[in-house]
Amino acid sequence: MSKLISALVNVLLFAGYVLVEYVAYVSFLRAPAGIDPLLAGFVVQALVALVQALMLRQMLPLRYREPRFWTLLLLWVLCTFVPLGAGLVSRVSHGGGARLQARLVNTQVSSTDRLTALVAIQSMPTRTTGTLLRDLLADPIEDVRLIAYGTLDQAENEIMQKIFTTGKALEQAKDDSERHAINRRLAELYFELVYQNLVQGAVYRHTLEQADRYARAALATDEKDAALWLIRGRLALAEGKPDEAGEYMERALELGFPRERLIPWLAEVAFLRGEYAQTGQWLATLGNAAALPTLKPVVTYWSS
């Protein structure tokens, strides 16, 4: 009889949990204007957590159910604040940059808010903000134009200064080993200008040529440098030459470059060639790397 009552209590608790969870979900989606949905749903989430705590306590072995008050309190705190903490982490790690960029391109937002957002994205990698910053060079607000230009100019000048210094070192190289290392570094630096979206138009094409030139010079002294073959492959992709890119990346793979790091690029090569079955096959062999946030959606799409 006691087991039947316990089971009935659990069923009622579960039904109550589902009902309150639904109310909490609606609260998150339909928060009043001007109120953060996270705050709007917090009170209801606390009620959900209470029902969860009651259910969880019923599932615990008898020796863990006492003292009753403190056990319920601990479970309630965990059920209330763990989801809240997960929500905050999600906002910081995934949504922050996107919201800042959305605020920047929205000309209806006040100039003060846009400038604040622009200053905030200066700490983000230029790789992710370069295109946006370049678009802001034509912004109607002068301060926005100036900050965007200054950010791009500083990032480009830092790399160009390194190129200048490294180029001087190349003139003084004493042997093939030193020349190889310096040419390799120059190829990486020129490629960095492309990678960070700091060049475009004729300068973009010139930068690709320079990066490939130094990569070839480095390979002339050590053709077994797998990383340089990958750089040449990525440069070929940037120039729209998937066949060449495929050859270079296959060479990198033969020379021992980590397979998991090459697979996304090989999949891109196959896709650009129109070899869609091969694209899916490459992505299916990613292993642990398939769980990375940047790759997971792609892998899911091609495996469905």
C-alpha atoms as one frame of an Amber mdcrd trajectory, in Angstrom:
protein
   0.000   0.000   0.000   2.821   2.412   0.903   4.481   1.744  -2.464   1.212
   2.545  -4.238   0.867   5.833  -2.347   4.494   6.687  -3.096   3.983   5.987
  -6.778   0.824   8.133  -6.799   2.680  10.985  -5.131   5.424  10.748  -7.752
   2.870  10.854 -10.568   1.217  13.948  -9.070   4.576  15.615  -8.567   5.550
  14.872 -12.143   2.267  16.263 -13.451   2.779  19.378 -11.366   6.337  19.695
 -12.628   5.231  19.494 -16.273   2.546  22.124 -15.707   4.815  24.573 -13.917
   7.625  23.977 -16.412   5.225  24.888 -19.209   4.246  28.100 -17.429   7.944
  28.922 -16.963   8.620  28.327 -20.654   5.768  30.654 -21.642   7.101  33.266
 -19.216  10.509  33.187 -20.887   8.978  33.590 -24.349   6.398  36.253 -23.488
   8.207  38.551 -21.130   6.748  42.086 -20.961   8.460  44.675 -23.135  11.568
  46.128 -21.535  12.005  43.217 -19.106  14.746  40.639 -19.586  13.098  37.257
 -20.273  15.635  35.626 -17.963  14.394  37.739 -15.054  10.742  37.391 -16.048
  10.936  33.629 -15.836  13.057  33.452 -12.692  10.188  33.372 -10.189   8.413
  30.635 -12.105  11.697  28.760 -12.443  11.984  28.829  -8.654   8.579  27.123
  -8.432   9.642  24.565 -11.012  12.780  23.919  -8.991  10.703  23.315  -5.857
   8.662  20.628  -7.621  11.870  19.153  -9.021  13.401  19.106  -5.549  10.362
  17.255  -4.147  10.555  14.702  -6.957  14.291  14.210  -6.607  14.013  13.772
  -2.854  11.477  10.991  -3.393  13.989   9.217  -5.626  16.820   9.376  -3.100
  17.629   6.401  -0.832  16.007   6.787   2.605  19.299   7.583   4.318  19.807
  10.622   2.053  16.357  12.140   2.623  17.161  13.507   6.081  17.342  16.096
   7.406  14.249  16.893   5.354  14.517  20.680   5.344  18.197  20.895   4.410
  17.900  18.173   1.775  15.004  19.978   0.099  16.785  23.323   0.362  19.952
  21.998  -1.270  18.019  20.352  -4.095  15.929  23.492  -4.608  19.031  25.720
  -4.824  20.666  23.389  -7.333  17.540  23.094  -9.475  17.014  26.865  -9.413
  20.470  28.223 -10.065  22.139  25.609 -12.262  19.784  26.361 -15.216  20.185
  30.086 -14.534  23.982  29.793 -14.529  23.892  27.741 -17.761  21.785  30.454
 -19.365  24.223  33.185 -18.386  27.227  31.215 -19.650  25.436  30.654 -22.933
  24.814  34.370 -23.278  28.443  35.282 -22.635  30.083  32.598 -24.758  27.737
  32.424 -27.732  25.418  35.394 -27.962  27.480  38.363 -26.806  29.432  38.971
 -30.006  26.393  38.525 -32.224  24.334  41.001 -30.194  27.125  43.574 -30.258
  27.440  43.301 -34.027  23.677  43.471 -34.473  23.607  46.665 -32.392  26.380
  48.157 -34.514  24.682  47.670 -37.872  21.337  48.950 -36.576  21.372  52.664
 -37.384  18.178  53.122 -35.333  20.180  52.502 -32.144  21.544  55.615 -30.443
  25.046  56.686 -31.457  26.250  56.281 -27.867  25.148  52.635 -27.748  26.691
  51.942 -31.148  30.000  53.475 -30.101  29.957  51.439 -26.896  29.391  48.275
 -28.918  32.168  49.232 -31.336  34.643  49.722 -28.495  33.586  46.363 -27.038
  34.242  44.393 -30.241  37.779  45.754 -30.439  38.764  42.944 -28.072  37.331
  40.335 -30.455  39.500  38.655 -33.136  39.740  40.719 -36.302  39.033  37.494
 -38.179  35.407  37.676 -36.983  34.987  41.465 -37.101  37.097  42.525 -40.103
  34.251  42.512 -42.634  31.947  44.404 -40.264  34.609  47.003 -39.470  35.237
  47.528 -43.170  31.510  48.076 -43.755  31.520  50.667 -40.971  34.043  52.775
 -42.896  31.029  54.170 -44.770  28.938  54.719 -41.628  27.111  58.075 -41.375
  28.552  58.687 -37.897  32.087  60.097 -38.087  33.236  58.660 -34.746  32.145
  55.181 -35.834  34.112  55.567 -39.086  37.213  56.760 -37.256  37.216  53.962
 -34.659  36.587  51.307 -37.314  39.403  52.666 -39.462  41.755  52.920 -36.490
  41.053  49.330 -35.429  41.675  47.932 -38.918  44.710  50.124 -39.469  46.294
  49.105 -36.167  45.775  45.386 -36.825  47.223  45.680 -40.338  50.177  47.807
 -39.226  51.128  45.330 -36.505  51.400  42.545 -39.061  53.128  44.723 -41.655
  55.728  45.767 -39.095  56.447  42.102 -38.393  56.730  41.464 -42.132  59.204
  44.326 -42.504  61.356  43.116 -39.591  61.250  39.495 -40.778  62.121  40.551
 -44.328  65.238  42.322 -43.026  66.205  39.167 -41.155  65.879  37.157 -44.384
  68.518  39.354 -46.033  70.961  38.365 -43.291  70.180  34.635 -43.182  73.348
  32.527 -43.122  72.158  29.064 -44.142  69.254  27.103 -45.643  67.825  26.194
 -42.264  67.573  29.842 -41.229  66.207  30.873 -44.622  63.578  28.138 -44.389
  62.390  29.343 -40.975  62.226  32.980 -42.077  60.471  32.261 -45.377  57.994
  30.120 -43.465  57.344  32.989 -41.047  56.805  35.441 -43.910  54.318  33.069
 -45.554  52.424  32.828 -42.257  52.391  36.613 -41.774  51.078  37.346 -45.266
  48.498  34.629 -44.817  47.471  36.259 -41.527  46.520  39.430 -43.417  44.129
  37.348 -45.500  42.873  35.309 -42.549  42.011  38.430 -40.543  40.120  40.059
 -43.444  42.515  43.001 -43.439  43.045  43.229 -47.220  40.766  43.284 -50.234
  40.726  43.884 -53.961  44.097  44.129 -55.694  45.910  44.167 -52.353  44.156
  40.917 -51.424  45.396  39.194 -54.572  48.916  40.593 -54.105  48.950  39.330
 -50.516  47.935  35.831 -51.628  50.754  35.848 -54.195  53.300  36.977 -51.614
  52.205  34.345 -49.106  52.487  31.612 -51.729  55.825  32.941 -52.919  57.383
  32.676 -49.476  55.744  29.302 -48.857  57.316  27.980 -52.077  60.677  29.467
 -51.098  60.516  27.718 -47.720  59.514  24.412 -49.327  62.470  24.707 -51.697
  64.758  24.176 -48.701  62.512  21.652 -46.923  59.756  20.110 -49.006  58.610
  17.926 -46.079  57.168  20.809 -44.066  53.545  19.611 -43.845  52.196  22.854
 -42.349  53.437  24.824 -45.356  51.590  22.514 -47.730  48.423  23.217 -45.749
  49.055  26.965 -46.014  49.469  26.615 -49.781  46.231  24.629 -49.849  44.313
  27.306 -47.973  45.786  29.996 -50.218  44.625  28.035 -53.255  41.139  27.808
 -51.744  41.140  31.582 -51.217  41.990  31.978 -54.915  39.167  29.648 -55.936
  41.426  26.782 -57.031  40.058  23.672 -55.305  42.012  21.199 -57.476  45.358
  22.728 -56.485  44.188  23.014 -52.891  43.337  19.314 -52.860  46.798  18.369
 -54.121  48.556  20.484 -51.502  46.409  19.189 -48.649  46.838  15.574 -49.699
  50.568  16.227 -49.625  50.277  17.640 -46.100  48.370  14.519 -45.067  51.062
  12.261 -46.540  53.713  14.163 -44.581  51.962  13.521 -41.281  49.840  16.621
 -40.690  47.113  15.715 -38.135  44.252  14.151 -40.066  41.423  15.620 -37.952
  42.684  19.158 -38.566  42.841  18.568 -42.319  39.463  16.903 -42.796  37.344
  20.115 -42.745  39.534  21.588 -45.496  39.454  18.392 -47.548  35.668  18.386
 -47.171  35.558  21.979 -48.438  37.717  21.015 -51.414  35.350  18.136 -52.247
  32.340  20.455 -51.920  33.837  23.059 -54.275  34.565  20.309 -56.774  30.918
  19.250 -56.617  31.831  15.928 -55.011  29.050  16.020 -52.439  29.168  12.329
 -51.508  32.882  12.705 -50.804  32.157  15.794 -48.694  29.877  13.758 -46.434
  32.390  10.909 -46.261  35.171  13.219 -45.122  33.015  14.815 -42.434  31.852
  11.394 -41.222  35.466  10.584 -40.306  35.999  13.634 -38.103  35.765  11.730
 -34.816  35.989  13.897 -31.674  36.433  17.089 -33.690  32.839  16.714 -34.914
  31.665  17.915 -31.499  33.350  21.330 -31.861  30.770  24.169 -31.898  31.960
  25.469 -35.274  31.806  22.054 -36.948  28.846  20.370 -35.284  26.094  22.041
 -37.392  27.973  21.201 -40.607  28.508  17.585 -39.597  24.854  17.274 -38.552
  23.677  18.634 -41.899  25.846  16.317 -43.977  25.068  13.250 -41.881  21.276
  13.702 -42.041
